[in-house]
Tab-separated table of C-alpha atoms and ligand atoms in Angstrom:
chain	number	residue	atom	x	y	z
A	1	UNK	CA	6.913	-10.953	15.467
A	2	UNK	CA	6.099	-10.694	11.834
A	3	UNK	CA	3.713	-13.158	10.209
A	4	UNK	CA	3.246	-14.572	6.719
A	5	UNK	CA	1.272	-12.460	4.320
A	6	UNK	CA	3.045	-9.112	4.398
A	7	UNK	CA	2.182	-7.627	1.075
A	8	UNK	CA	2.478	-3.882	0.999
A	9	UNK	CA	2.624	-2.308	-2.413
A	10	UNK	CA	5.029	0.560	-2.716
A	11	UNK	CA	3.054	2.252	-5.427
A	12	UNK	CA	2.052	5.626	-4.103
A	13	UNK	CA	0.252	6.855	-7.192
A	14	UNK	CA	-2.837	4.721	-7.498
A	15	UNK	CA	-4.599	3.877	-10.776
A	16	UNK	CA	-7.932	5.598	-11.195
A	17	UNK	CA	-10.451	3.572	-13.189
A	18	UNK	CA	-13.575	5.155	-14.773
A	19	UNK	CA	-17.175	4.042	-14.928
A	20	UNK	CA	-16.593	0.750	-13.124
A	21	UNK	CA	-19.316	-1.852	-12.697
A	22	UNK	CA	-19.453	-2.789	-9.006
A	23	UNK	CA	-21.305	-6.075	-9.566
A	24	UNK	CA	-18.245	-8.189	-8.860
A	25	UNK	CA	-17.626	-6.193	-5.708
A	26	UNK	CA	-20.970	-6.781	-3.796
A	27	UNK	CA	-22.355	-10.068	-2.522
A	28	UNK	CA	-25.946	-9.167	-3.428
A	29	UNK	CA	-24.630	-9.295	-6.974
A	30	UNK	CA	-26.261	-6.049	-8.065
A	31	UNK	CA	-25.124	-3.975	-11.038
A	32	UNK	CA	-24.142	-0.374	-10.133
A	33	UNK	CA	-21.612	2.028	-11.441
A	34	UNK	CA	-18.876	4.125	-9.874
A	35	UNK	CA	-17.649	7.203	-11.798
A	36	UNK	CA	-14.199	6.610	-10.500
A	37	UNK	CA	-12.768	3.572	-8.658
A	38	UNK	CA	-9.390	3.264	-6.936
A	39	UNK	CA	-7.939	0.090	-5.255
A	40	UNK	CA	-5.961	1.347	-2.233
A	41	UNK	CA	-3.051	-0.897	-1.363
A	42	UNK	CA	-0.930	1.470	0.731
A	43	UNK	CA	-2.084	4.307	3.141
A	44	UNK	CA	0.282	6.723	1.371
A	45	UNK	CA	-1.969	6.480	-1.736
A	46	UNK	CA	-4.702	8.185	0.285
A	47	UNK	CA	-2.410	11.042	1.182
A	48	UNK	CA	-1.491	11.338	-2.519
A	49	UNK	CA	-5.264	11.504	-3.434
A	50	UNK	CA	-5.978	13.978	-0.654
A	51	UNK	CA	-3.102	16.218	-1.824
A	52	UNK	CA	-4.724	16.175	-5.316
A	53	UNK	CA	-7.973	17.387	-3.688
A	54	UNK	CA	-9.705	14.222	-4.836
A	55	UNK	CA	-10.986	13.071	-1.380
A	56	UNK	CA	-13.920	14.393	0.606
A	57	UNK	CA	-17.664	14.026	0.938
A	58	UNK	CA	-17.998	12.506	-2.547
A	59	UNK	CA	-15.800	9.593	-1.541
A	60	UNK	CA	-17.076	6.202	-0.424
A	61	UNK	CA	-15.071	3.289	1.085
A	62	UNK	CA	-15.712	-0.321	-0.109
A	63	UNK	CA	-14.490	-3.455	1.622
A	64	UNK	CA	-15.748	-6.880	0.493
A	65	UNK	CA	-19.193	-5.491	-0.379
A	66	UNK	CA	-20.975	-8.001	1.863
A	67	UNK	CA	-23.101	-5.474	3.768
A	68	UNK	CA	-24.198	-3.112	1.051
A	69	UNK	CA	-27.132	-2.584	-1.209
A	70	UNK	CA	-26.368	-0.420	-4.261
A	71	UNK	CA	-29.302	1.600	-5.497
A	72	UNK	CA	-28.665	3.527	-8.681
A	73	UNK	CA	-25.304	5.298	-9.044
A	74	UNK	CA	-22.986	5.204	-6.027
A	75	UNK	CA	-20.691	7.960	-4.898
A	76	UNK	CA	-18.412	9.515	-7.535
A	77	UNK	CA	-15.272	8.141	-6.079
A	78	UNK	CA	-15.109	4.612	-4.631
A	79	UNK	CA	-11.991	3.548	-2.700
A	80	UNK	CA	-11.608	-0.190	-2.396
A	81	UNK	CA	-9.668	-1.209	0.661
A	82	UNK	CA	-6.814	-3.572	-0.337
A	83	UNK	CA	-4.371	-2.757	2.445
A	84	UNK	CA	-3.060	-6.188	3.405
A	85	UNK	CA	-0.535	-6.787	6.063
A	86	UNK	CA	-0.570	-8.764	9.250
A	87	UNK	CA	1.680	-8.329	12.230
A	88	UNK	CA	1.594	-9.354	15.809
A	89	UNK	CA	2.923	-6.300	17.566
A	90	UNK	CA	3.041	-7.537	21.116
A	91	UNK	CA	3.123	-10.814	22.910
A	92	UNK	CA	2.991	-10.688	26.708
A	93	UNK	CA	2.139	-13.663	28.917
A	94	UNK	CA	-1.009	-15.090	27.500
A	95	UNK	CA	-1.978	-12.024	25.534
A	96	UNK	CA	-1.397	-11.442	21.838
A	97	UNK	CA	-2.000	-7.987	20.368
A	98	UNK	CA	-2.064	-8.062	16.665
A	99	UNK	CA	-2.441	-5.216	14.127
A	100	UNK	CA	-4.089	-6.339	10.864
A	101	UNK	CA	-4.366	-4.299	7.683
A	102	UNK	CA	-7.987	-3.366	6.932
A	103	UNK	CA	-8.098	-4.985	3.522
A	104	UNK	CA	-7.448	-8.454	4.797
A	105	UNK	CA	-10.213	-11.099	4.630
A	106	UNK	CA	-11.896	-11.373	8.064
A	107	UNK	CA	-12.521	-15.172	7.885
A	108	UNK	CA	-8.984	-15.814	6.816
A	109	UNK	CA	-7.747	-13.911	9.858
A	110	UNK	CA	-10.057	-15.999	12.166
A	111	UNK	CA	-8.781	-19.250	10.628
A	112	UNK	CA	-5.143	-18.040	10.974
A	113	UNK	CA	-5.691	-17.232	14.699
A	114	UNK	CA	-7.373	-20.523	15.473
A	115	UNK	CA	-4.478	-22.375	13.744
A	116	UNK	CA	-1.993	-20.409	15.888
A	117	UNK	CA	-3.968	-21.322	19.031
A	118	UNK	CA	-5.008	-17.674	19.658
A	119	UNK	CA	-8.506	-17.476	21.032
A	120	UNK	CA	-11.166	-14.800	20.995
A	121	UNK	CA	-12.621	-14.590	17.516
A	122	UNK	CA	-13.432	-18.258	16.710
A	123	UNK	CA	-17.189	-17.530	17.142
A	124	UNK	CA	-16.924	-14.912	14.410
A	125	UNK	CA	-15.826	-17.499	11.797
A	126	UNK	CA	-17.188	-17.354	8.232
A	127	UNK	CA	-18.415	-13.721	8.441
A	128	UNK	CA	-17.623	-12.411	4.945
A	129	UNK	CA	-15.850	-9.136	4.324
A	130	UNK	CA	-12.739	-7.282	5.408
A	131	UNK	CA	-11.090	-6.565	8.734
A	132	UNK	CA	-11.461	-2.809	8.160
A	133	UNK	CA	-15.232	-3.087	7.924
A	134	UNK	CA	-15.555	-5.163	11.151
A	135	UNK	CA	-15.633	-2.117	13.455
A	136	UNK	CA	-18.252	-0.347	11.349
A	137	UNK	CA	-21.128	-2.431	12.631
A	138	UNK	CA	-19.212	-4.167	15.438
A	139	UNK	CA	-19.650	-7.489	13.730
A	140	UNK	CA	-21.150	-10.195	15.924
A	141	UNK	CA	-22.224	-13.822	15.914
A	142	UNK	CA	-22.749	-16.748	18.250
A	143	UNK	CA	-22.342	-14.771	21.459
A	144	UNK	CA	-19.307	-12.694	20.573
A	145	UNK	CA	-18.899	-9.203	19.164
A	146	UNK	CA	-15.856	-7.488	17.778
A	147	UNK	CA	-15.799	-5.170	20.740
A	148	UNK	CA	-14.916	-8.104	23.086
A	149	UNK	CA	-11.430	-8.330	21.447
A	150	UNK	CA	-11.014	-4.866	20.044
A	151	UNK	CA	-8.122	-2.598	21.254
A	152	UNK	CA	-7.952	0.197	18.666
A	153	UNK	CA	-7.963	1.131	15.029
A	154	UNK	CA	-6.029	3.512	12.799
A	155	UNK	CA	-8.001	5.553	10.343
A	156	UNK	CA	-7.406	8.127	7.623
A	157	UNK	CA	-9.676	11.166	7.808
A	158	UNK	CA	-11.022	11.687	4.266
A	159	UNK	CA	-11.944	15.294	5.145
A	160	UNK	CA	-8.671	16.521	6.719
A	161	UNK	CA	-6.113	14.093	5.258
A	162	UNK	CA	-4.764	13.261	8.764
A	163	UNK	CA	-4.526	9.951	10.575
A	164	UNK	CA	-6.317	9.199	13.849
A	165	UNK	CA	-6.259	6.356	16.389
A	166	UNK	CA	-9.629	5.297	17.845
A	167	UNK	CA	-9.604	3.303	21.087
A	168	UNK	CA	-12.539	1.159	22.078
A	169	UNK	CA	-14.239	3.945	24.068
A	170	UNK	CA	-14.091	6.297	21.074
A	171	UNK	CA	-15.913	3.803	18.842
A	172	UNK	CA	-19.211	3.780	20.779
A	173	UNK	CA	-19.803	0.168	19.901
A	174	UNK	CA	-23.323	-1.215	20.252
A	175	UNK	CA	-25.402	-3.995	18.690
A	176	UNK	CA	-24.607	-3.661	14.997
A	177	UNK	CA	-23.538	-0.080	15.680
A	178	UNK	CA	-20.554	2.271	16.123
A	179	UNK	CA	-19.635	5.911	15.821
A	180	UNK	CA	-18.775	5.130	12.128
A	181	UNK	CA	-22.499	4.597	11.466
A	182	UNK	CA	-23.417	7.831	13.284
A	183	UNK	CA	-21.563	11.109	13.546
A	184	UNK	CA	-18.507	9.787	11.595
A	185	UNK	CA	-20.472	8.029	8.833
A	186	UNK	CA	-18.339	7.994	5.707
A	187	UNK	CA	-15.665	10.240	7.109
A	188	UNK	CA	-12.847	7.772	7.889
A	189	UNK	CA	-10.987	5.102	5.901
A	190	UNK	CA	-10.115	2.382	8.425
A	191	UNK	CA	-6.533	1.380	7.733
A	192	UNK	CA	-5.836	-1.241	10.354
A	193	UNK	CA	-7.364	-2.803	13.418
A	194	UNK	CA	-5.605	-3.987	16.562
A	195	UNK	CA	-7.084	-6.944	18.482
A	196	UNK	CA	-6.303	-8.608	21.790
A	197	UNK	CA	-6.364	-12.417	21.660
A	198	UNK	CA	-5.393	-15.081	24.140
A	199	UNK	CA	-3.105	-18.087	24.269
A	200	UNK	CA	-4.332	-21.278	25.998
A	201	UNK	CA	-6.084	-21.920	28.323
A	202	UNK	CA	-8.894	-20.168	26.450
A	203	UNK	CA	-12.174	-18.810	27.696
A	204	UNK	CA	-14.738	-20.670	25.547
A	205	UNK	CA	-17.991	-18.991	24.651
A	206	UNK	CA	-20.408	-21.760	23.718
A	207	UNK	CA	-23.689	-20.509	25.167
A	208	UNK	CA	-25.469	-19.671	21.897
A	209	UNK	CA	-28.236	-22.234	21.572
A	210	UNK	CA	-27.499	-23.572	18.218
A	211	UNK	CA	-23.730	-23.816	19.011
A	212	UNK	CA	-24.549	-25.585	22.344
A	213	UNK	CA	-26.732	-28.067	20.411
A	214	UNK	CA	-24.090	-28.639	17.765
A	215	UNK	CA	-21.449	-29.456	20.436
A	216	UNK	CA	-23.868	-31.793	22.230
A	217	UNK	CA	-24.720	-33.584	19.017
A	218	UNK	CA	-21.028	-34.058	18.230
A	219	UNK	CA	-20.380	-35.267	21.800
A	220	UNK	CA	-17.894	-32.534	22.553
A	221	UNK	CA	-18.049	-31.917	26.340
A	222	UNK	CA	-14.963	-29.687	26.684
A	223	UNK	CA	-14.681	-27.694	23.447
A	224	UNK	CA	-11.508	-25.904	22.360
A	225	UNK	CA	-11.377	-22.922	20.024
A	226	UNK	CA	-10.984	-25.277	17.020
A	227	UNK	CA	-14.282	-27.063	17.941
A	228	UNK	CA	-16.097	-23.757	18.228
A	229	UNK	CA	-14.625	-22.640	14.888
A	230	UNK	CA	-15.791	-25.899	13.210
A	231	UNK	CA	-19.228	-25.749	14.854
A	232	UNK	CA	-19.851	-22.157	13.777
A	233	UNK	CA	-18.693	-22.896	10.247
A	234	UNK	CA	-21.067	-25.900	9.987
A	235	UNK	CA	-24.048	-24.167	11.508
A	236	UNK	CA	-23.595	-21.079	9.318
A	237	UNK	CA	-23.146	-23.190	6.214
A	238	UNK	CA	-26.457	-24.982	6.862
A	239	UNK	CA	-28.370	-21.718	7.577
A	240	UNK	CA	-27.026	-19.094	5.341
A	241	UNK	CA	-26.677	-19.021	1.554
A	242	UNK	CA	-23.155	-18.790	0.140
A	243	UNK	CA	-23.025	-15.506	-1.721
A	244	UNK	CA	-21.035	-17.201	-4.480
A	245	UNK	CA	-24.126	-19.345	-5.179
A	246	UNK	CA	-26.968	-16.978	-4.335
A	247	UNK	CA	-26.570	-13.209	-3.935
A	248	UNK	CA	-27.241	-12.001	-0.392
A	249	UNK	CA	-25.907	-9.630	2.348
A	250	UNK	CA	-26.599	-11.806	5.381
A	251	UNK	CA	-29.294	-10.440	7.764
A	252	UNK	CA	-31.000	-7.653	5.865
A	253	UNK	CA	-32.530	-6.089	9.060
A	254	UNK	CA	-31.333	-5.813	12.579
A	255	UNK	CA	-33.043	-7.829	15.260
A	256	UNK	CA	-35.360	-5.284	17.029
A	257	UNK	CA	-34.642	-4.508	20.649
A	258	UNK	CA	-37.892	-4.006	22.483
A	259	UNK	CA	-39.297	-3.468	26.015
A	260	UNK	CA	-39.844	-6.861	27.800
A	261	UNK	CA	-43.563	-6.047	27.936
A	262	UNK	CA	-43.734	-6.417	24.214
A	263	UNK	CA	-42.428	-9.934	24.524
A	264	UNK	CA	-45.245	-10.681	27.069
A	265	UNK	CA	-47.758	-9.313	24.586
A	266	UNK	CA	-46.361	-11.577	21.832
A	267	UNK	CA	-46.393	-14.604	24.122
A	268	UNK	CA	-50.131	-14.078	24.644
A	269	UNK	CA	-50.723	-14.372	20.939
A	270	UNK	CA	-48.092	-16.993	19.828
A	271	UNK	CA	-47.144	-20.398	21.310
A	272	UNK	CA	-43.449	-19.873	21.570
A	273	UNK	CA	-41.620	-16.697	20.895
A	274	UNK	CA	-37.760	-16.747	20.608
A	275	UNK	CA	-35.896	-13.966	22.322
A	276	UNK	CA	-32.431	-12.956	23.567
A	277	UNK	CA	-31.499	-10.879	26.529
A	278	UNK	CA	-30.580	-7.181	25.851
A	279	UNK	CA	-30.052	-4.163	28.093
A	280	UNK	CA	-31.951	-3.920	31.405
A	281	UNK	CA	-35.680	-4.347	30.839
A	282	UNK	CA	-35.281	-4.995	27.111
A	283	UNK	CA	-35.289	-8.111	24.792
A	284	UNK	CA	-34.093	-8.831	21.369
A	285	UNK	CA	-36.660	-10.601	19.161
A	286	UNK	CA	-35.339	-12.359	16.081
A	287	UNK	CA	-36.442	-10.394	12.964
A	288	UNK	CA	-36.271	-13.737	11.115
A	289	UNK	CA	-39.125	-15.108	13.345
A	290	UNK	CA	-41.243	-12.003	12.812
A	291	UNK	CA	-40.778	-12.170	9.037
A	292	UNK	CA	-41.547	-15.942	9.028
A	293	UNK	CA	-44.747	-15.277	10.902
A	294	UNK	CA	-45.878	-12.715	8.243
A	295	UNK	CA	-45.517	-15.507	5.574
A	296	UNK	CA	-42.547	-14.071	3.740
A	297	UNK	CA	-40.164	-16.926	4.435
A	298	UNK	CA	-38.915	-18.568	1.171
A	299	UNK	CA	-41.231	-16.355	-0.956
A	300	UNK	CA	-40.016	-15.148	-4.314
A	301	UNK	CA	-41.225	-12.119	-6.362
A	302	UNK	CA	-39.499	-11.987	-9.712
A	303	UNK	CA	-35.732	-11.971	-9.173
A	304	UNK	CA	-35.875	-11.420	-5.476
A	305	UNK	CA	-37.005	-13.273	-2.372
A	306	UNK	CA	-36.191	-14.421	1.172
A	307	UNK	CA	-34.016	-17.473	1.818
A	308	UNK	CA	-35.799	-20.737	2.513
A	309	UNK	CA	-33.813	-21.550	5.631
A	310	UNK	CA	-33.549	-17.981	7.057
A	311	UNK	CA	-36.318	-15.453	6.464
A	312	UNK	CA	-34.051	-12.517	7.522
A	313	UNK	CA	-31.848	-13.080	4.423
A	314	UNK	CA	-33.017	-11.333	1.210
A	315	UNK	CA	-31.655	-13.103	-1.807
A	316	UNK	CA	-31.033	-12.161	-5.498
A	317	UNK	CA	-32.110	-15.079	-7.569
A	318	UNK	CA	-30.285	-13.498	-10.524
A	319	UNK	CA	-30.444	-10.192	-12.341
A	320	UNK	CA	-32.194	-8.254	-9.578
A	321	UNK	CA	-31.631	-4.482	-9.339
A	322	UNK	CA	-30.969	-2.615	-6.183
A	323	UNK	CA	-34.412	-0.986	-6.472
A	324	UNK	CA	-36.181	-4.421	-6.767
A	325	UNK	CA	-34.353	-5.667	-3.663
A	326	UNK	CA	-35.213	-2.427	-1.812
A	327	UNK	CA	-38.915	-2.730	-2.822
A	328	UNK	CA	-39.050	-6.208	-1.376
A	329	UNK	CA	-37.401	-4.994	1.857
A	330	UNK	CA	-40.019	-2.203	2.149
A	331	UNK	CA	-42.911	-4.746	1.639
A	332	UNK	CA	-41.465	-7.018	4.386
A	333	UNK	CA	-41.027	-4.029	6.702
A	334	UNK	CA	-44.678	-3.049	6.086
A	335	UNK	CA	-45.929	-6.541	6.775
A	336	UNK	CA	-44.061	-6.773	10.072
A	337	UNK	CA	-45.286	-3.212	11.019
A	338	UNK	CA	-49.000	-4.171	10.258
A	339	UNK	CA	-48.898	-7.488	12.002
A	340	UNK	CA	-46.792	-6.715	15.049
A	341	UNK	CA	-46.440	-2.945	15.318
A	342	UNK	CA	-42.696	-3.354	15.163
A	343	UNK	CA	-40.473	-1.261	12.934
A	344	UNK	CA	-37.593	-3.218	11.290
A	345	UNK	CA	-34.394	-1.226	10.680
A	346	UNK	CA	-31.995	-2.299	7.857
A	347	UNK	CA	-28.654	-3.677	8.858
A	348	UNK	CA	-27.460	-3.488	5.290
A	349	UNK	CA	-25.966	-0.108	4.216
A	350	UNK	CA	-28.038	1.318	1.448
A	351	UNK	CA	-25.741	3.233	-0.965
A	352	UNK	CA	-26.718	5.522	-3.868
A	353	UNK	CA	-29.800	7.322	-4.932
A	354	UNK	CA	-32.591	6.324	-7.246
A	355	UNK	CA	-36.413	6.352	-7.283
B	1	LIG	P1	-18.684	-3.616	2.921
B	1	LIG	O1	-19.947	-4.287	2.738
B	1	LIG	O2	-17.793	-3.348	1.842
B	1	LIG	O3	-18.994	-2.211	3.696
B	1	LIG	C1	-19.904	-2.166	4.764
B	1	LIG	C2	-19.865	-0.693	5.278
B	1	LIG	O4	-18.654	-0.481	5.903
B	1	LIG	C3	-20.040	0.344	4.207
B	1	LIG	O5	-20.774	1.407	4.749
B	1	LIG	C4	-18.637	0.833	3.925
B	1	LIG	O6	-18.592	2.137	3.454
B	1	LIG	C5	-17.966	0.604	5.270
B	1	LIG	N1	-16.552	0.276	5.193
B	1	LIG	C6	-15.988	-0.848	4.702
B	1	LIG	N2	-14.739	-0.931	4.837
B	1	LIG	C7	-14.312	0.248	5.459
B	1	LIG	C8	-13.116	0.837	5.846
B	1	LIG	N3	-11.895	0.213	5.680
B	1	LIG	N4	-13.134	2.087	6.382
B	1	LIG	C9	-14.322	2.721	6.525
B	1	LIG	N5	-15.501	2.262	6.162
B	1	LIG	C10	-15.470	0.965	5.632
B	1	LIG	N6	-22.321	-9.415	9.858
B	1	LIG	C11	-22.255	-9.689	11.190
B	1	LIG	O7	-22.045	-8.784	12.041
B	1	LIG	N7	-22.462	-10.919	11.686
B	1	LIG	C12	-22.707	-12.016	10.918
B	1	LIG	O8	-22.884	-13.096	11.372
B	1	LIG	C13	-22.774	-11.797	9.453
B	1	LIG	N8	-23.025	-12.755	8.652
B	1	LIG	C14	-23.088	-12.517	7.320
B	1	LIG	C15	-23.319	-13.625	6.472
B	1	LIG	C16	-23.409	-13.419	5.009
B	1	LIG	C17	-23.680	-14.639	4.203
B	1	LIG	C18	-23.207	-12.113	4.551
B	1	LIG	C19	-23.211	-11.911	3.043
B	1	LIG	C20	-22.967	-11.032	5.349
B	1	LIG	C21	-22.868	-11.272	6.821
B	1	LIG	N9	-22.666	-10.203	7.723
B	1	LIG	C22	-22.589	-10.464	9.043
B	1	LIG	C23	-22.478	-8.812	7.180
B	1	LIG	C24	-21.062	-8.480	6.699
B	1	LIG	O9	-20.301	-9.661	6.443
B	1	LIG	C25	-20.264	-7.646	7.707
B	1	LIG	O10	-21.036	-6.481	8.009
B	1	LIG	C26	-18.884	-7.272	7.294
B	1	LIG	O11	-18.153	-6.665	8.326
B	1	LIG	C27	-18.875	-6.379	6.031
B	1	LIG	O12	-17.607	-6.320	5.551
B	1	LIG	P2	-17.275	-5.785	4.073
B	1	LIG	O13	-15.749	-5.648	4.016
B	1	LIG	O14	-17.909	-6.655	3.074
B	1	LIG	O15	-17.950	-4.337	4.115
B	2	LIG	N1	-35.946	-17.702	13.273
B	2	LIG	C1	-37.184	-18.019	12.752
B	2	LIG	N2	-37.276	-18.118	11.405
B	2	LIG	C2	-36.252	-17.812	10.579
B	2	LIG	C3	-35.026	-17.387	11.100
B	2	LIG	C4	-34.849	-17.345	12.444
B	2	LIG	O1	-38.058	-18.367	13.495
B	2	LIG	O2	-36.502	-17.785	9.326
B	2	LIG	C5	-35.781	-17.701	14.740
B	2	LIG	C6	-35.436	-19.081	15.318
B	2	LIG	O3	-36.115	-19.180	16.517
B	2	LIG	C7	-33.965	-18.960	15.590
B	2	LIG	C8	-33.805	-17.497	15.945
B	2	LIG	O4	-34.690	-16.823	15.121
B	2	LIG	O5	-33.558	-19.793	16.712
B	2	LIG	C9	-32.414	-16.953	15.743
B	2	LIG	O6	-31.965	-17.268	14.406
B	2	LIG	P1	-30.389	-17.352	14.055
B	2	LIG	O7	-29.676	-18.144	15.073
B	2	LIG	O8	-30.331	-17.691	12.626
B	2	LIG	O9	-29.926	-15.875	14.285
B	2	LIG	P2	-30.562	-14.433	13.836
B	2	LIG	O10	-31.066	-13.692	15.038
B	2	LIG	O11	-31.460	-14.595	12.736
B	2	LIG	C10	-28.300	-13.176	14.203
B	2	LIG	C11	-27.452	-12.245	13.425
B	2	LIG	C12	-26.603	-13.008	12.423
B	2	LIG	C13	-25.677	-13.942	13.284
B	2	LIG	C14	-26.578	-14.927	14.012
B	2	LIG	C15	-25.753	-15.815	14.923
B	2	LIG	C16	-28.616	-10.107	13.390
B	2	LIG	C17	-29.432	-9.149	12.584
B	2	LIG	N3	-28.294	-11.264	12.741
B	2	LIG	O12	-29.207	-13.730	13.285
B	2	LIG	O13	-25.726	-12.092	11.756
B	2	LIG	O14	-24.865	-14.701	12.399
B	2	LIG	O15	-27.516	-14.199	14.890
B	2	LIG	O16	-25.276	-15.011	15.996
B	2	LIG	O17	-28.300	-9.840	14.511
B	2	LIG	C18	-25.704	-10.643	9.901
B	2	LIG	O18	-25.594	-9.679	10.706
B	2	LIG	O19	-25.691	-10.431	8.654
B	2	LIG	C19	-25.878	-11.974	10.398
B	2	LIG	C20	-25.996	-13.044	9.595
C-alpha cells in the first residue's frame, strides 16, 4: 500500500554548495560553516559521490539539527538527509510494517500514524528531527523508546559505498544509545527505517507520571492513541521551549543511571528525590533535578542559559556561539560533580573542533 507523500527526486548528480552557514540547520541556532554541503534526496546520489571518491571519514550526516552543538568548523563535507518517501510495505492482521525515508519529519510521521489509527509511537509525539536520526540515540519519551517499534533500517556505508540492513539486535539500542554512537559512529548514512505498528485495539502506555496526571485532569479514563498524542503534545509544549522561539537542543545531558545506593544517599540529604527504575539494582535520576539543586535553573550568562521550566535544557537567548554554549555546559557539569559527585554526560552530539 502506497501512502501520500512519495517525493523521490530522480536527480542523481547532487549540487555541491560551498562554505555554507549551518545556522538555519540547527535548533540551537548557532553559526557554523561547512566547507561543502550537499542535500541528498535520493540514495543513488550517495553512490555517485562515493564513486567520485568524495565520501569517507571527512563526511558528516545532518538530519534536522535538533541534537547537535556546532563548535567551530564542522566536517568538510556535510550531507543533509532529505530522502522523503513513505510506504507501508506490509499489513498483516493487526500489524502494520512501514518503511519510511530517513529524511521525513519524525513528528509528521507520528501524527500521520495516529490519524490512520496505527498505534505504537504516539508517546513519541513532538520530538523534533528526522526519521533517519531516530535510531541514532534510540529516541525516547513518556515511557516509550524507538526500539519498542523498530524492525530494521537500511543504511549506506560511507566508507565502502555498499548498503546494509541493520535489524534490531544489530543496533545495540540502549537508553539514548545505539551502535551508531559507538563503533559505527559517523560511518553510516541511514536511508530508511522500518517500524512495526498496530491497528486497534491498541496497547496504551500511559504510566509516565505527568501523562497519567494529564489524563486524570482531563477526565480521560480509557485513553486511546489520539488522547495520548494530545496529552504528550500539551505536556511537552508547556515544559520545553519551541526551538523556533528560543534556540535549544532538548535535554543537553543524559539522565545519569546510578546504583540504587546513591539514591538512598541522596534521600538522606534531600526531602524528595525523583527517580525512575533502570536495570537491576540501578536507578535513573533526572539530571534536571540535579541541575536545579545546584541553582542553575533559569540562570543566564550573556547569551546562554538554562530554561526557566526545565533546567536540563540549555538555551541560546540569541547570538550565542557554540563555544559559549559548551562553556556553560562545562560549568553546569562541574557544579553537579562538586555538589553530588555525579558526572553528567552530554546527550547532544558535539560536532567540530575549536578551543
Ligand atoms: P541531528 O541533530 O541532525 O543529528 C543527530 C545525530 O544523528 C548526529 O550525530 C548526526 O550525524 C546523526 N544523524 C542524523 N541523521 C542521520 C542519518 N540519516 N544517518 C546517520 N546519522 C544521522 N530526543 C529524545 O530522544 N527524546 C525527546 O523527548 C526529545 N525531545 C527534544 C525536544 C526538543 C525541543 C529538541 C530540540 C530536541 C529533543 N530531542 C529529544 C533530541 C532530538 O530531537 C532527537 O535526538 C532527534 O532524533 C534528532 O534528530 P535530527 O534529525 O534533528 O538529528
Ligand atoms: N525536574 C526538576 N527540575 C527541572 C526538570 C526536571 O526537578 O528543572 C525533575 C522533576 O521531578 C520531574 C523529573 O525531573 O518530574 C523528570 O522531568 P521530565 O518529565 O521533564 O523529564 P526529564 O527526565 O527531564 C526526559 C528526557 C526527555 C523526555 C522526557 C519525557 C532525557 C535526558 N530526557 O527528560 O527527552 O522528553 O524525559 O520522557 O532522558 C531529550 O532527550 O532531548 C528530551 C527532551
